[in-house]
PDB file of C-alpha atoms in Angstrom:
ATOM      1  CA  MET A 984     104.105 109.494 -97.401  1.00  0.00           C
ATOM      2  CA  PRO A 985     104.269 111.555-100.359  1.00  0.00           C
ATOM      3  CA  ILE A 986     101.450 113.951-101.755  1.00  0.00           C
ATOM      4  CA  PRO A 987     101.234 114.670-105.583  1.00  0.00           C
ATOM      5  CA  GLU A 988     101.524 117.909-106.838  1.00  0.00           C
ATOM      6  CA  ASP A 989      98.203 117.759-107.973  1.00  0.00           C
ATOM      7  CA  VAL A 990      96.511 117.146-104.458  1.00  0.00           C
ATOM      8  CA  THR A 991      95.449 120.215-102.883  1.00  0.00           C
ATOM      9  CA  GLY A 992      93.169 119.188-100.269  1.00  0.00           C
ATOM     10  CA  ASP A 993      90.417 121.220-101.455  1.00  0.00           C
ATOM     11  CA  GLU A 994      88.959 118.365-103.243  1.00  0.00           C
ATOM     12  CA  ILE A 995      87.364 116.802-100.277  1.00  0.00           C
ATOM     13  CA  ASP A 996      83.643 117.304 -99.431  1.00  0.00           C
ATOM     14  CA  LYS A 997      82.590 120.570 -98.240  1.00  0.00           C
ATOM     15  CA  ASP A 998      81.067 118.725 -95.070  1.00  0.00           C
ATOM     16  CA  VAL A 999      84.481 117.140 -94.183  1.00  0.00           C
ATOM     17  CA  ARG A1000      86.423 120.733 -94.768  1.00  0.00           C
ATOM     18  CA  GLN A1001      84.091 122.018 -92.134  1.00  0.00           C
ATOM     19  CA  GLU A1002      84.984 119.138 -89.413  1.00  0.00           C
ATOM     20  CA  LEU A1003      88.583 119.986 -90.402  1.00  0.00           C
ATOM     21  CA  GLN A1004      87.756 123.589 -89.442  1.00  0.00           C
ATOM     22  CA  SER A1005      88.676 122.747 -85.672  1.00  0.00           C
ATOM     23  CA  LEU A1006      92.046 122.186 -86.496  1.00  0.00           C
ATOM     24  CA  PRO A1007      94.870 124.843 -87.110  1.00  0.00           C
ATOM     25  CA  LYS A1008      94.750 125.850 -90.648  1.00  0.00           C
ATOM     26  CA  THR A1009      98.172 124.152 -91.663  1.00  0.00           C
ATOM     27  CA  LEU A1010      97.530 120.706 -90.108  1.00  0.00           C
ATOM     28  CA  ALA A1011      93.752 120.615 -91.419  1.00  0.00           C
ATOM     29  CA  GLU A1012      95.814 121.265 -95.326  1.00  0.00           C
ATOM     30  CA  ASP A1013      97.489 118.142 -94.288  1.00  0.00           C
ATOM     31  CA  VAL A1014      95.222 115.818 -93.126  1.00  0.00           C
ATOM     32  CA  ALA A1015      92.834 116.977 -96.025  1.00  0.00           C
ATOM     33  CA  LYS A1016      95.638 115.992 -98.695  1.00  0.00           C
ATOM     34  CA  ASN A1017      96.104 112.556 -97.304  1.00  0.00           C
ATOM     35  CA  LEU A1018      92.012 112.083 -96.883  1.00  0.00           C
ATOM     36  CA  VAL A1019      92.209 112.937-100.406  1.00  0.00           C
ATOM     37  CA  MET A1020      94.540 110.120-101.303  1.00  0.00           C
ATOM     38  CA  VAL A1021      92.726 107.998 -99.407  1.00  0.00           C
ATOM     39  CA  ALA A1022      89.800 108.416-101.595  1.00  0.00           C
ATOM     40  CA  ARG A1023      91.591 108.280-104.637  1.00  0.00           C
ATOM     41  CA  LEU A1024      93.648 105.066-103.829  1.00  0.00           C
ATOM     42  CA  ILE A1025      91.143 103.125-101.821  1.00  0.00           C
ATOM     43  CA  ASP A1026      89.533 100.870-104.892  1.00  0.00           C
ATOM     44  CA  GLU A1027      92.642 100.555-106.857  1.00  0.00           C
ATOM     45  CA  ASP A1028      95.226 100.368-104.262  1.00  0.00           C
ATOM     46  CA  PRO A1029      93.765  99.759-101.272  1.00  0.00           C
ATOM     47  CA  GLU A1030      97.345  99.174 -99.276  1.00  0.00           C
ATOM     48  CA  GLY A1031      98.406 102.678-100.258  1.00  0.00           C
ATOM     49  CA  ALA A1032      94.904 104.182 -99.485  1.00  0.00           C
ATOM     50  CA  TYR A1033      95.466 102.366 -95.834  1.00  0.00           C
ATOM     51  CA  GLY A1034      98.857 103.822 -95.545  1.00  0.00           C
ATOM     52  CA  TYR A1035      97.628 107.507 -95.930  1.00  0.00           C
ATOM     53  CA  SER A1036      94.518 106.733 -93.803  1.00  0.00           C
ATOM     54  CA  ARG A1037      97.131 106.045 -90.701  1.00  0.00           C
ATOM     55  CA  VAL A1038      98.917 109.209 -91.347  1.00  0.00           C
ATOM     56  CA  ALA A1039      95.531 111.081 -91.323  1.00  0.00           C
ATOM     57  CA  LEU A1040      95.031 109.394 -87.914  1.00  0.00           C
ATOM     58  CA  ARG A1041      98.110 110.197 -86.322  1.00  0.00           C
ATOM     59  CA  LEU A1042      97.450 113.594 -87.077  1.00  0.00           C
ATOM     60  CA  ALA A1043      93.549 114.357 -86.396  1.00  0.00           C
ATOM     61  CA  SER A1044      92.402 111.145 -84.554  1.00  0.00           C
ATOM     62  CA  ARG A1045      89.732 113.263 -82.775  1.00  0.00           C
ATOM     63  CA  VAL A1046      87.976 114.397 -86.314  1.00  0.00           C
ATOM     64  CA  ALA A1047      85.041 111.930 -87.374  1.00  0.00           C
ATOM     65  CA  ALA A1048      85.462 111.916 -90.703  1.00  0.00           C
ATOM     66  CA  VAL A1049      89.281 110.917 -90.329  1.00  0.00           C
ATOM     67  CA  ARG A1050      87.907 107.859 -87.956  1.00  0.00           C
ATOM     68  CA  GLU A1051      85.400 106.966 -90.570  1.00  0.00           C
ATOM     69  CA  ALA A1052      88.282 107.136 -93.459  1.00  0.00           C
ATOM     70  CA  ALA A1053      90.586 104.979 -91.509  1.00  0.00           C
ATOM     71  CA  GLY A1054      87.448 102.541 -91.131  1.00  0.00           C
ATOM     72  CA  PHE A1055      87.002 102.287 -95.026  1.00  0.00           C
ATOM     73  CA  ALA A1056      90.780 101.748 -95.724  1.00  0.00           C
ATOM     74  CA  ALA A1057      90.749  99.100 -93.116  1.00  0.00           C
ATOM     75  CA  TYR A1058      87.806  97.496 -94.707  1.00  0.00           C
ATOM     76  CA  ALA A1059      89.306  97.411 -97.901  1.00  0.00           C
ATOM     77  CA  ASN A1060      92.170  96.029 -96.916  1.00  0.00           C
ATOM     78  CA  GLN A1061      90.009  93.328 -94.779  1.00  0.00           C
ATOM     79  CA  LYS A1062      91.220  94.600 -91.578  1.00  0.00           C
ATOM     80  CA  TYR A1063      87.714  93.999 -89.775  1.00  0.00           C
ATOM     81  CA  SER A1064      88.703  94.202 -86.540  1.00  0.00           C
ATOM     82  CA  GLU A1065      90.320  97.615 -86.727  1.00  0.00           C
ATOM     83  CA  ALA A1066      87.949  98.862 -89.256  1.00  0.00           C
ATOM     84  CA  LEU A1067      84.783  98.044 -86.938  1.00  0.00           C
ATOM     85  CA  ALA A1068      86.733 100.231 -84.436  1.00  0.00           C
ATOM     86  CA  GLU A1069      87.208 103.177 -86.477  1.00  0.00           C
ATOM     87  CA  PHE A1070      83.590 102.809 -87.249  1.00  0.00           C
ATOM     88  CA  ARG A1071      82.475 102.911 -83.911  1.00  0.00           C
ATOM     89  CA  ALA A1072      84.514 105.668 -82.706  1.00  0.00           C
ATOM     90  CA  ALA A1073      82.959 107.628 -85.333  1.00  0.00           C
ATOM     91  CA  ARG A1074      79.511 106.602 -84.645  1.00  0.00           C
ATOM     92  CA  ARG A1075      80.373 108.055 -81.318  1.00  0.00           C
ATOM     93  CA  MET A1076      81.093 111.332 -82.555  1.00  0.00           C
ATOM     94  CA  THR A1077      78.354 111.765 -84.890  1.00  0.00           C
ATOM     95  CA  GLY A1078      75.698 109.705 -83.457  1.00  0.00           C
ATOM     96  CA  ASN A1079      75.107 108.490 -87.016  1.00  0.00           C
ATOM     97  CA  VAL A1080      73.708 105.643 -88.123  1.00  0.00           C
ATOM     98  CA  ASP A1081      74.718 105.646 -91.958  1.00  0.00           C
ATOM     99  CA  LEU A1082      77.901 102.859 -90.664  1.00  0.00           C
ATOM    100  CA  TRP A1083      75.506 100.509 -89.312  1.00  0.00           C
ATOM    101  CA  PRO A1084      75.299  98.068 -92.132  1.00  0.00           C
ATOM    102  CA  VAL A1085      79.635  98.022 -92.844  1.00  0.00           C
ATOM    103  CA  MET A1086      79.506  97.580 -89.128  1.00  0.00           C
ATOM    104  CA  ALA A1087      77.680  94.263 -89.082  1.00  0.00           C
ATOM    105  CA  ASP A1088      79.261  93.357 -92.078  1.00  0.00           C
ATOM    106  CA  CYS A1089      82.501  93.814 -90.202  1.00  0.00           C
ATOM    107  CA  GLU A1090      81.228  91.243 -87.816  1.00  0.00           C
ATOM    108  CA  ARG A1091      80.508  89.149 -90.612  1.00  0.00           C
ATOM    109  CA  GLY A1092      84.376  89.758 -91.334  1.00  0.00           C
ATOM    110  CA  LEU A1093      84.976  88.512 -88.193  1.00  0.00           C
ATOM    111  CA  GLY A1094      83.241  85.207 -88.462  1.00  0.00           C
ATOM    112  CA  ARG A1095      80.478  86.220 -86.431  1.00  0.00           C
ATOM    113  CA  PRO A1096      77.498  86.228 -88.692  1.00  0.00           C
ATOM    114  CA  GLU A1097      75.009  85.903 -85.758  1.00  0.00           C
ATOM    115  CA  LYS A1098      76.189  89.295 -84.701  1.00  0.00           C
ATOM    116  CA  ALA A1099      75.607  90.721 -88.213  1.00  0.00           C
ATOM    117  CA  LEU A1100      72.034  89.501 -87.736  1.00  0.00           C
ATOM    118  CA  ASP A1101      71.105  90.872 -84.857  1.00  0.00           C
ATOM    119  CA  MET A1102      72.381  94.097 -85.914  1.00  0.00           C
ATOM    120  CA  ALA A1103      69.826  93.626 -89.071  1.00  0.00           C
ATOM    121  CA  GLY A1104      67.044  93.575 -86.748  1.00  0.00           C
ATOM    122  CA  ALA A1105      68.325  96.649 -84.567  1.00  0.00           C
ATOM    123  CA  PRO A1106      66.320  99.585 -84.248  1.00  0.00           C
ATOM    124  CA  GLU A1107      68.865 101.282 -86.063  1.00  0.00           C
ATOM    125  CA  VAL A1108      68.125 100.143 -89.230  1.00  0.00           C
ATOM    126  CA  HIS A1109      64.418 101.792 -89.108  1.00  0.00           C
ATOM    127  CA  LYS A1110      66.662 104.874 -89.132  1.00  0.00           C
ATOM    128  CA  LEU A1111      68.758 104.402 -92.229  1.00  0.00           C
ATOM    129  CA  ASP A1112      67.735 105.911 -95.699  1.00  0.00           C
ATOM    130  CA  LYS A1113      66.644 103.356 -98.426  1.00  0.00           C
ATOM    131  CA  ALA A1114      70.155 102.701 -99.450  1.00  0.00           C
ATOM    132  CA  GLY A1115      71.099 102.133 -96.011  1.00  0.00           C
ATOM    133  CA  GLN A1116      68.117  99.520 -95.413  1.00  0.00           C
ATOM    134  CA  VAL A1117      68.746  98.010 -99.036  1.00  0.00           C
ATOM    135  CA  GLU A1118      72.606  97.867 -97.690  1.00  0.00           C
ATOM    136  CA  MET A1119      71.356  96.011 -94.349  1.00  0.00           C
ATOM    137  CA  ARG A1120      69.398  93.560 -96.123  1.00  0.00           C
ATOM    138  CA  LEU A1121      72.804  92.719 -98.363  1.00  0.00           C
ATOM    139  CA  VAL A1122      74.625  91.979 -95.445  1.00  0.00           C
ATOM    140  CA  ALA A1123      71.891  89.964 -93.380  1.00  0.00           C
ATOM    141  CA  ALA A1124      71.786  87.639 -96.641  1.00  0.00           C
ATOM    142  CA  GLY A1125      75.591  87.270 -96.721  1.00  0.00           C
ATOM    143  CA  ALA A1126      75.345  86.454 -92.983  1.00  0.00           C
ATOM    144  CA  ARG A1127      72.633  83.921 -93.583  1.00  0.00           C
ATOM    145  CA  ARG A1128      74.846  82.061 -96.357  1.00  0.00           C
ATOM    146  CA  ASP A1129      77.767  82.036 -94.092  1.00  0.00           C
ATOM    147  CA  MET A1130      75.334  80.029 -91.966  1.00  0.00           C
ATOM    148  CA  GLY A1131      74.842  77.725 -95.075  1.00  0.00           C
ATOM    149  CA  GLN A1132      71.081  78.715 -95.058  1.00  0.00           C
ATOM    150  CA  LEU A1133      70.598  79.593 -98.599  1.00  0.00           C
ATOM    151  CA  ASP A1134      66.592  79.291 -98.811  1.00  0.00           C
ATOM    152  CA  ALA A1135      66.800  82.186 -95.816  1.00  0.00           C
ATOM    153  CA  ALA A1136      69.041  84.250 -97.748  1.00  0.00           C
ATOM    154  CA  ILE A1137      67.013  84.029-100.855  1.00  0.00           C
ATOM    155  CA  VAL A1138      63.780  85.068 -98.921  1.00  0.00           C
ATOM    156  CA  THR A1139      65.981  87.752 -96.935  1.00  0.00           C
ATOM    157  CA  LEU A1140      66.752  89.192-100.221  1.00  0.00           C
ATOM    158  CA  GLN A1141      62.924  89.201-101.714  1.00  0.00           C
ATOM    159  CA  SER A1142      61.738  92.889-101.322  1.00  0.00           C
ATOM    160  CA  PRO A1143      59.815  95.579-103.040  1.00  0.00           C
ATOM    161  CA  GLU A1144      63.222  97.037-103.963  1.00  0.00           C
ATOM    162  CA  LEU A1145      64.296  93.846-105.731  1.00  0.00           C
ATOM    163  CA  ALA A1146      61.052  93.379-107.245  1.00  0.00           C
ATOM    164  CA  SER A1147      60.749  97.114-108.441  1.00  0.00           C
ATOM    165  CA  ASN A1148      61.517  97.624-112.104  1.00  0.00           C
ATOM    166  CA  SER A1149      63.207 101.052-111.628  1.00  0.00           C
ATOM    167  CA  VAL A1150      67.164 101.506-111.865  1.00  0.00           C
ATOM    168  CA  GLN A1151      68.435 102.893-108.432  1.00  0.00           C
ATOM    169  CA  PRO A1152      72.355 102.603-107.373  1.00  0.00           C
ATOM    170  CA  TRP A1153      71.716  99.873-105.499  1.00  0.00           C
ATOM    171  CA  THR A1154      69.531  97.569-107.812  1.00  0.00           C
ATOM    172  CA  ALA A1155      72.463  96.231-109.684  1.00  0.00           C
ATOM    173  CA  ARG A1156      74.046  94.911-106.438  1.00  0.00           C
ATOM    174  CA  LEU A1157      70.746  93.584-105.065  1.00  0.00           C
ATOM    175  CA  ARG A1158      69.495  91.832-108.027  1.00  0.00           C
ATOM    176  CA  TYR A1159      73.376  90.385-108.331  1.00  0.00           C
ATOM    177  CA  ALA A1160      73.411  88.734-104.983  1.00  0.00           C
ATOM    178  CA  TYR A1161      69.607  87.209-105.632  1.00  0.00           C
ATOM    179  CA  ALA A1162      70.959  85.906-108.476  1.00  0.00           C
ATOM    180  CA  ASP A1163      74.043  84.366-106.882  1.00  0.00           C
ATOM    181  CA  ALA A1164      72.465  82.994-104.106  1.00  0.00           C
ATOM    182  CA  LEU A1165      69.773  81.314-106.448  1.00  0.00           C
ATOM    183  CA  LEU A1166      72.589  79.518-107.948  1.00  0.00           C
ATOM    184  CA  ALA A1167      73.997  78.461-105.038  1.00  0.00           C
ATOM    185  CA  ALA A1168      71.028  76.940-104.299  1.00  0.00           C
ATOM    186  CA  GLY A1169      71.092  75.005-107.359  1.00  0.00           C
ATOM    187  CA  ARG A1170      68.319  76.940-109.225  1.00  0.00           C
ATOM    188  CA  VAL A1171      70.330  77.971-112.545  1.00  0.00           C
ATOM    189  CA  ASP A1172      67.318  78.899-114.494  1.00  0.00           C
ATOM    190  CA  GLU A1173      66.205  81.466-112.349  1.00  0.00           C
ATOM    191  CA  ALA A1174      69.729  82.957-111.631  1.00  0.00           C
ATOM    192  CA  ARG A1175      70.239  83.596-115.415  1.00  0.00           C
ATOM    193  CA  GLU A1176      67.464  85.458-115.416  1.00  0.00           C
ATOM    194  CA  TRP A1177      68.403  87.723-112.419  1.00  0.00           C
ATOM    195  CA  PHE A1178      72.064  87.710-113.480  1.00  0.00           C
ATOM    196  CA  ALA A1179      70.265  89.043-117.180  1.00  0.00           C
ATOM    197  CA  LYS A1180      68.435  91.805-114.744  1.00  0.00           C
ATOM    198  CA  ALA A1181      71.415  92.757-112.869  1.00  0.00           C
ATOM    199  CA  VAL A1182      73.307  93.359-116.225  1.00  0.00           C
ATOM    200  CA  GLU A1183      70.469  95.637-117.586  1.00  0.00           C
ATOM    201  CA  ALA A1184      70.802  97.456-114.359  1.00  0.00           C
ATOM    202  CA  ASP A1185      74.634  97.868-114.183  1.00  0.00           C
ATOM    203  CA  ARG A1186      75.252 100.923-116.135  1.00  0.00           C
ATOM    204  CA  GLU A1187      78.542 101.186-114.234  1.00  0.00           C
ATOM    205  CA  GLY A1188      80.055  97.972-114.397  1.00  0.00           C
ATOM    206  CA  SER A1189      80.060  97.636-110.431  1.00  0.00           C
ATOM    207  CA  THR A1190      79.534  93.622-110.694  1.00  0.00           C
ATOM    208  CA  ASP A1191      80.469  91.106-112.786  1.00  0.00           C
ATOM    209  CA  ALA A1192      77.090  90.299-113.903  1.00  0.00           C
ATOM    210  CA  SER A1193      77.687  89.723-117.318  1.00  0.00           C
ATOM    211  CA  ASP A1194      80.475  87.797-117.209  1.00  0.00           C
ATOM    212  CA  ARG A1195      78.615  85.265-114.768  1.00  0.00           C
ATOM    213  CA  LEU A1196      75.371  85.071-117.372  1.00  0.00           C
ATOM    214  CA  ALA A1197      78.223  84.455-120.192  1.00  0.00           C
ATOM    215  CA  GLU A1198      79.467  81.602-118.189  1.00  0.00           C
ATOM    216  CA  LEU A1199      76.156  80.112-117.637  1.00  0.00           C
ATOM    217  CA  ASP A1200      75.355  80.687-121.229  1.00  0.00           C
ATOM    218  CA  GLY A1201      78.460  78.565-122.110  1.00  0.00           C
ATOM    219  CA  VAL A1202      80.215  81.372-123.845  1.00  0.00           C
ATOM    220  CA  GLU A1203      83.942  81.423-123.932  1.00  0.00           C
ATOM    221  CA  PHE A1204      86.020  84.530-124.480  1.00  0.00           C
ATOM    222  CA  LEU A1205      88.961  84.378-126.550  1.00  0.00           C
ATOM    223  CA  ASP A1206      91.825  86.687-126.812  1.00  0.00           C
ATOM    224  CA  ALA A1207      91.648  87.814-130.506  1.00  0.00           C
ATOM    225  CA  LEU A1208      95.011  89.838-130.080  1.00  0.00           C
ATOM    226  CA  ASN A1209      97.370  86.484-129.154  1.00  0.00           C
ATOM    227  CA  ASP A1210      95.475  84.753-132.537  1.00  0.00           C
ATOM    228  CA  GLU A1211      95.856  87.335-134.724  1.00  0.00           C
ATOM    229  CA  ASP A1212      99.689  87.465-133.456  1.00  0.00           C
ATOM    230  CA  GLU A1213     100.169  83.805-133.958  1.00  0.00           C
ATOM    231  CA  ASP A1214      98.759  83.774-137.410  1.00  0.00           C
ATOM    232  CA  THR A1215     101.223  87.046-138.202  1.00  0.00           C
ATOM    233  CA  ASP A1216     104.271  84.921-136.676  1.00  0.00           C
ATOM    234  CA  VAL A1217     103.378  81.848-138.874  1.00  0.00           C
ATOM    235  CA  ASP A1218     102.853  84.247-142.179  1.00  0.00           C
ATOM    236  CA  VAL A1219     106.429  86.008-141.616  1.00  0.00           C
ATOM    237  CA  ASP A1220     108.391  82.414-141.183  1.00  0.00           C
ATOM    238  CA  GLU A1221     106.366  81.051-144.424  1.00  0.00           C
ATOM    239  CA  THR A1222     107.395  83.924-146.139  1.00  0.00           C
ATOM    240  CA  THR A1223     110.907  84.153-144.998  1.00  0.00           C
ATOM    241  CA  ASP A1224     111.303  80.479-146.101  1.00  0.00           C
ATOM    242  CA  VAL A1225     110.175  81.067-149.382  1.00  0.00           C
ATOM    243  CA  ASP A1226     112.205  84.270-150.308  1.00  0.00           C
ATOM    244  CA  VAL A1227     115.249  82.203-148.846  1.00  0.00           C
ATOM    245  CA  ASP A1228     114.675  79.449-151.445  1.00  0.00           C
ATOM    246  CA  ALA A1229     113.916  81.893-154.021  1.00  0.00           C
ATOM    247  CA  ASP A1230     117.308  83.755-153.505  1.00  0.00           C
ATOM    248  CA  GLU A1231     119.243  80.519-153.396  1.00  0.00           C
ATOM    249  CA  SER A1232     117.617  79.054-156.300  1.00  0.00           C
ATOM    250  CA  GLU A1233     118.308  82.105-158.463  1.00  0.00           C
ATOM    251  CA  GLU A1234     121.939  82.089-157.136  1.00  0.00           C
ATOM    252  CA  ARG A1235     122.870  78.379-157.661  1.00  0.00           C
ATOM    253  CA  PRO A1236     120.190  77.098-160.323  1.00  0.00           C
ATOM    254  CA  ALA A1237     122.438  74.313-161.333  1.00  0.00           C
ATOM    255  CA  GLU A1238     123.380  72.662-157.952  1.00  0.00           C
ATOM    256  CA  ALA A1239     119.638  73.419-156.357  1.00  0.00           C
ATOM    257  CA  GLU A1240     118.636  71.038-159.645  1.00  0.00           C
ATOM    258  CA  ALA A1241     121.216  68.249-159.336  1.00  0.00           C
ATOM    259  CA  GLU A1242     121.089  67.691-155.888  1.00  0.00           C
ATOM    260  CA  PRO A1243     118.071  69.239-153.860  1.00  0.00           C
ATOM    261  CA  GLN A1244     117.888  67.434-150.687  1.00  0.00           C
ATOM    262  CA  ALA A1245     121.646  67.588-150.000  1.00  0.00           C
ATOM    263  CA  GLU A1246     121.343  71.534-150.483  1.00  0.00           C
ATOM    264  CA  SER A1247     118.203  71.509-148.109  1.00  0.00           C
ATOM    265  CA  LYS A1248     119.762  69.573-145.300  1.00  0.00           C
ATOM    266  CA  PRO A1249     122.518  71.297-144.512  1.00  0.00           C
ATOM    267  CA  GLU A1250     120.533  74.235-144.284  1.00  0.00           C
ATOM    268  CA  THR A1251     118.005  72.527-141.753  1.00  0.00           C
ATOM    269  CA  GLU A1252     120.945  71.597-139.816  1.00  0.00           C
ATOM    270  CA  THR A1253     122.367  74.958-139.834  1.00  0.00           C
ATOM    271  CA  GLU A1254     119.161  76.531-138.789  1.00  0.00           C
ATOM    272  CA  SER A1255     118.994  74.078-135.682  1.00  0.00           C
ATOM    273  CA  ASP A1256     122.593  74.923-134.463  1.00  0.00           C
ATOM    274  CA  LYS A1257     121.428  78.354-134.587  1.00  0.00           C
ATOM    275  CA  ASP A1258     118.649  77.729-132.387  1.00  0.00           C
TER     276      ASP A1258
END
């Protein structure tokens, strides 16, 4: 797949670059460029990111960072079985537990919420950092909802992190998930309160909490640009009609006064025929 000229491969994380040092220099550069393209496209063009991840995987399947990148690209394309296989491979290579929550979410994607809940209660969870533990809580709550256990999902999300007033990278998503679960359970007033709290924490716009809040408040957003265009079109038509009438009146004043209807009728038919 083509690599843009502005991509050098030096953009990758230093830890990944260090992993690639086990490869011949030219090969390492090619792999690095493909990994850069995966990172660049994964949000806006998941299919494109997936394509580059397959190239990197073909070039260096024994590099953990490559397997992890391939896993995330597959995950972004909802290829959960493939993503899970890549994450497991990366974990075997590194012994790292950071991928545990996304592995559990792959189980959800494969229609196995019970397996995701088993993983949420595994010893590996205690080895996760705070962000990973919150992510695991979100996955567990999602699994509960998959099973139709709304009340259990709400309870799962109730935690010190949810109650905290401090804003962390995970705060907006945690509050959003809690609000969404409350709404699904019919607790509309509480849901509105937590959507509002999610908006306060969502400085990066990572959720659509503001839209959900507006929807609950009955706010409708109109396309002001289209409205302005319609108004402009009407004004132009009206102005044109006036100008035409004025011009004709100046050119044929006697005829216009004698037979106003006769003059206007042919003009109308002519305009219709043209249309």
